[in-house]
XYZ file of C-alpha atoms in Angstrom:
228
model
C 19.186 10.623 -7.135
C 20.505 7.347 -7.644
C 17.710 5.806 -9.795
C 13.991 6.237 -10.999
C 11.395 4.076 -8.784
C 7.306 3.012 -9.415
C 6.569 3.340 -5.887
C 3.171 1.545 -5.180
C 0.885 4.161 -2.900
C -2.564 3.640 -1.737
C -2.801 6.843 0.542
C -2.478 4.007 4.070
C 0.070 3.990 6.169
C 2.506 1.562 5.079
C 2.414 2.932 1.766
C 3.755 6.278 2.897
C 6.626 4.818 4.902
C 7.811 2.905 2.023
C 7.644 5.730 -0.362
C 9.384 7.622 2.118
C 12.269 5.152 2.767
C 12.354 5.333 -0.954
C 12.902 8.704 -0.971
C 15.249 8.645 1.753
C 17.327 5.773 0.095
C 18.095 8.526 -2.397
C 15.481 7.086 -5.730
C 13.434 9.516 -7.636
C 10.167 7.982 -7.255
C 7.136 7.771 -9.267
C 4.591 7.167 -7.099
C 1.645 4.995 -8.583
C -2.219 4.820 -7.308
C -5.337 3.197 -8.378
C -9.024 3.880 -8.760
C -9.559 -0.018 -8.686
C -13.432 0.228 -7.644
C -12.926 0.486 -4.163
C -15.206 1.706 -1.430
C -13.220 3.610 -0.074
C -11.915 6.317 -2.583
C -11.126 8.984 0.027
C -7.961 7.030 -0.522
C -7.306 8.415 -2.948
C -7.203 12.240 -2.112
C -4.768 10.712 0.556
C -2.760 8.956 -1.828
C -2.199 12.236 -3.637
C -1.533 14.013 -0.736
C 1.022 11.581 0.737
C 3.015 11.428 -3.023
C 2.640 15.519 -2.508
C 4.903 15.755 1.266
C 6.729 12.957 0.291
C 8.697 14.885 -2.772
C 7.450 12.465 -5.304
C 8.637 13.414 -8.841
C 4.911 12.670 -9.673
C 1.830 10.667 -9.031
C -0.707 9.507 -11.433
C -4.066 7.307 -10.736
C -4.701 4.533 -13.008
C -8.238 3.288 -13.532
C -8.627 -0.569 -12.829
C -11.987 -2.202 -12.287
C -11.433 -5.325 -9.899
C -15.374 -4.245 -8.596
C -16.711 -6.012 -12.078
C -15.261 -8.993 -10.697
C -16.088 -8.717 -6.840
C -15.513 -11.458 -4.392
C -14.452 -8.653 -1.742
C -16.201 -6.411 0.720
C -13.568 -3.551 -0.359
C -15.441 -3.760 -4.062
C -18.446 -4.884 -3.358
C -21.165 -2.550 -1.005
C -23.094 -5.600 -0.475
C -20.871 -7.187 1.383
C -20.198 -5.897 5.058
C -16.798 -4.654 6.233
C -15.913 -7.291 9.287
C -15.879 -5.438 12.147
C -14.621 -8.478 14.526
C -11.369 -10.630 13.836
C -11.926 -13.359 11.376
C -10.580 -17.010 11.015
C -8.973 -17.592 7.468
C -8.235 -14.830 4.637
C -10.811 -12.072 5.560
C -13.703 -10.996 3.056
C -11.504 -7.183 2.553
C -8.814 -9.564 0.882
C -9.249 -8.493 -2.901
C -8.806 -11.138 -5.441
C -5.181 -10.963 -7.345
C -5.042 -6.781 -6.413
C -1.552 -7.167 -5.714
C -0.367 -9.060 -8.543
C -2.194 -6.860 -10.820
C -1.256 -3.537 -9.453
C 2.419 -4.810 -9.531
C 2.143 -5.887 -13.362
C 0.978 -2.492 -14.073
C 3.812 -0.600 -12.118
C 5.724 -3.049 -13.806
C 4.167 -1.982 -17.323
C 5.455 1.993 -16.142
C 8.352 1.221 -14.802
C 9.706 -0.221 -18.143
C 8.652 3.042 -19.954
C 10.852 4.795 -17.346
C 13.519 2.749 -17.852
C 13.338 1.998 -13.917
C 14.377 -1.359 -12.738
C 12.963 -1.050 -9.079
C 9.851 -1.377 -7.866
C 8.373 -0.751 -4.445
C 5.350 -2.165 -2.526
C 4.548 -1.674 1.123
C 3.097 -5.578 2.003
C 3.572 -6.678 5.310
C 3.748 -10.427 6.594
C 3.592 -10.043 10.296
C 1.033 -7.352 11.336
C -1.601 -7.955 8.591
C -4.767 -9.576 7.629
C -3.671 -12.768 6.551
C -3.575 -11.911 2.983
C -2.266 -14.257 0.059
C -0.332 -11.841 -1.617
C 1.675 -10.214 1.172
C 4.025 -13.183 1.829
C 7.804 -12.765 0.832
C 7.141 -16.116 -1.485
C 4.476 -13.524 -3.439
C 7.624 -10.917 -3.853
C 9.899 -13.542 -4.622
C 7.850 -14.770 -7.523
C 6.719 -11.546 -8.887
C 10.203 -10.298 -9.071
C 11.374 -13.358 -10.840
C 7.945 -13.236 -13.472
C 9.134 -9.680 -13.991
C 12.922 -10.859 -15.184
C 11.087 -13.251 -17.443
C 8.621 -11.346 -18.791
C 10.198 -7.838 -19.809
C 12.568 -6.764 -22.292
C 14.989 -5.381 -19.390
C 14.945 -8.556 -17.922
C 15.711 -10.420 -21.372
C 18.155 -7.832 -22.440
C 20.234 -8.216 -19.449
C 19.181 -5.979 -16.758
C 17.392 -6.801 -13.883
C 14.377 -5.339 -11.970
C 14.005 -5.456 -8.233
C 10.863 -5.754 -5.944
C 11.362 -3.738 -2.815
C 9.538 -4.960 -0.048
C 10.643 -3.094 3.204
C 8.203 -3.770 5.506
C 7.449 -7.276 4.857
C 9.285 -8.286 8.342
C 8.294 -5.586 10.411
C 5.645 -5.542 13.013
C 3.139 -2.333 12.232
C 4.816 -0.564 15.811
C 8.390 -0.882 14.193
C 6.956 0.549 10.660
C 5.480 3.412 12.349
C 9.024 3.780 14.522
C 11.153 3.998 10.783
C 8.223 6.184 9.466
C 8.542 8.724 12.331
C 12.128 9.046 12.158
C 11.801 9.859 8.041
C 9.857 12.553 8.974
C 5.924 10.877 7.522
C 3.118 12.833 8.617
C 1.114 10.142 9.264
C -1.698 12.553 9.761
C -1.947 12.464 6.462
C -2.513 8.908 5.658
C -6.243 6.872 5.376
C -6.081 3.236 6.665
C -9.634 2.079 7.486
C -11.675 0.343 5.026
C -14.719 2.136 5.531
C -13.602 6.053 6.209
C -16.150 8.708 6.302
C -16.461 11.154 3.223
C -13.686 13.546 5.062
C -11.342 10.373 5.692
C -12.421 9.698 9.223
C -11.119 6.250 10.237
C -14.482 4.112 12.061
C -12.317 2.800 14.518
C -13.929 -1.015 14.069
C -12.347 -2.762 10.622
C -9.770 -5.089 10.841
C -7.150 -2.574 9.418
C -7.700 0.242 12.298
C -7.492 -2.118 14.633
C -4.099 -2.971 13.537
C -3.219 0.638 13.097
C -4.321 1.953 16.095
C -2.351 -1.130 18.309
C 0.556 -0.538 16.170
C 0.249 3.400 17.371
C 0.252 2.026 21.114
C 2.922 -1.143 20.671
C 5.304 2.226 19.653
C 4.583 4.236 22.366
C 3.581 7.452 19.410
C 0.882 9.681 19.231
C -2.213 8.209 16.730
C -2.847 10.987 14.937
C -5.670 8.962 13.076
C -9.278 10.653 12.874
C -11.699 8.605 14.100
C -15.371 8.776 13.855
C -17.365 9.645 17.018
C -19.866 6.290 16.565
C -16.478 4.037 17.209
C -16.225 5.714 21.050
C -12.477 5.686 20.960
């Protein structure tokens, strides 16, 4: 292994590609979760199962609770899960998750001594979300030079961002050649208890295209009610 990694995985589909180009790209990776309040904790299990295949040197679930705040459908059960495309930043965008998720891996990674960092955001075949954007990544990574004693002592930590510039077919085309069992993955915002996908949400929609735009087999489960 070349170096230790925080590898950011939330148990979807772009997460495991990026751990496993992490992997692949020869880091020992420490692959980071979190129980942030979401709806959807099936995630979870997914998460744990994805760091499990993917040879991850270990995986632990943090406890954050963005619900307290809400202002998303993803935290709040009030608030319905769009099941039509949107205008705008959709009402599943969750308010600072990325920045906070990367301070924390941030907070680990220093413990580890580990100056990289990897997050699977995606500009191209997403929902429109603030803090996907390489200007996000770019920022972060420079806040994290500032504000950590590697950074001031001399060292520097990296953001990885592999997907940012890929469209979700060409993702799924440099997951299935790394071997990802995407079977194994949870993408929908509102999955059934057993981690069927409904088929509707704004995030299987762009799954499920990206399956057909690359000409691969969707493994995804879907629930009967979507009529897929």
């Amino acid at each position: 292994m070349n170096d230790r990694a925080v590898v950011l995985v939330s148990g979807g589909l772009d997460s495991a590609t990026v751990l496993a180009i992490a992997r692949h790209e020869g880091y020992a990776c420490h692959a980071l979760s979190f129980d942030y309040g979401q709806r959807h904790g099936v995630e979870l299990v997914a998460a744990a199962r994805v760091a499990r295949l993917a040879g991850a040197v270990e995986h632990r679930v943090v406890k954050v609770d963005l619900a307290a705040f809400g202002g998303s459908a993803l935290t709040d059960v009030t608030l319905a899960i769009p099941e039509t495309s949107t205008d705008g930043i959709p009402i599943t965008y969750v308010p600072a998750r990325n920045t906070v998720f990367l301070a924390l891996a941030l907070a680990w990674a220093e413990t580890l001594e580990a100056r990289h960092l990897f997050i699977g955001v995606n500009a191209v075949d997403y929902s429109g979300y603030p803090d996907c954007r390489p200007a996000f990544i770019t920022a972060f990574e420079r806040l994290a030079n500032l504000a950590t004693k590697i950074g001031v002592e001399g060292g520097a930590i990296e953001i990885h961002a592999p997907l940012i510039n890929l469209t979700k077919a060409e993702i799924i085309r440099r997951g299935t050649e790394l071997g990802v069992d995407y079977a194994a993955t949870v993408s929908c915002y509102q999955p059934s208890r057993n981690g069927e996908a409904c088929g509707s949400c704004d995030s299987c929609r762009i799954r499920r295209a990206g399956f057909q735009v690359a000409g691969a087999v969707d493994p995804t489960r879907y629930c009967c009610r979507t009529g897929q």
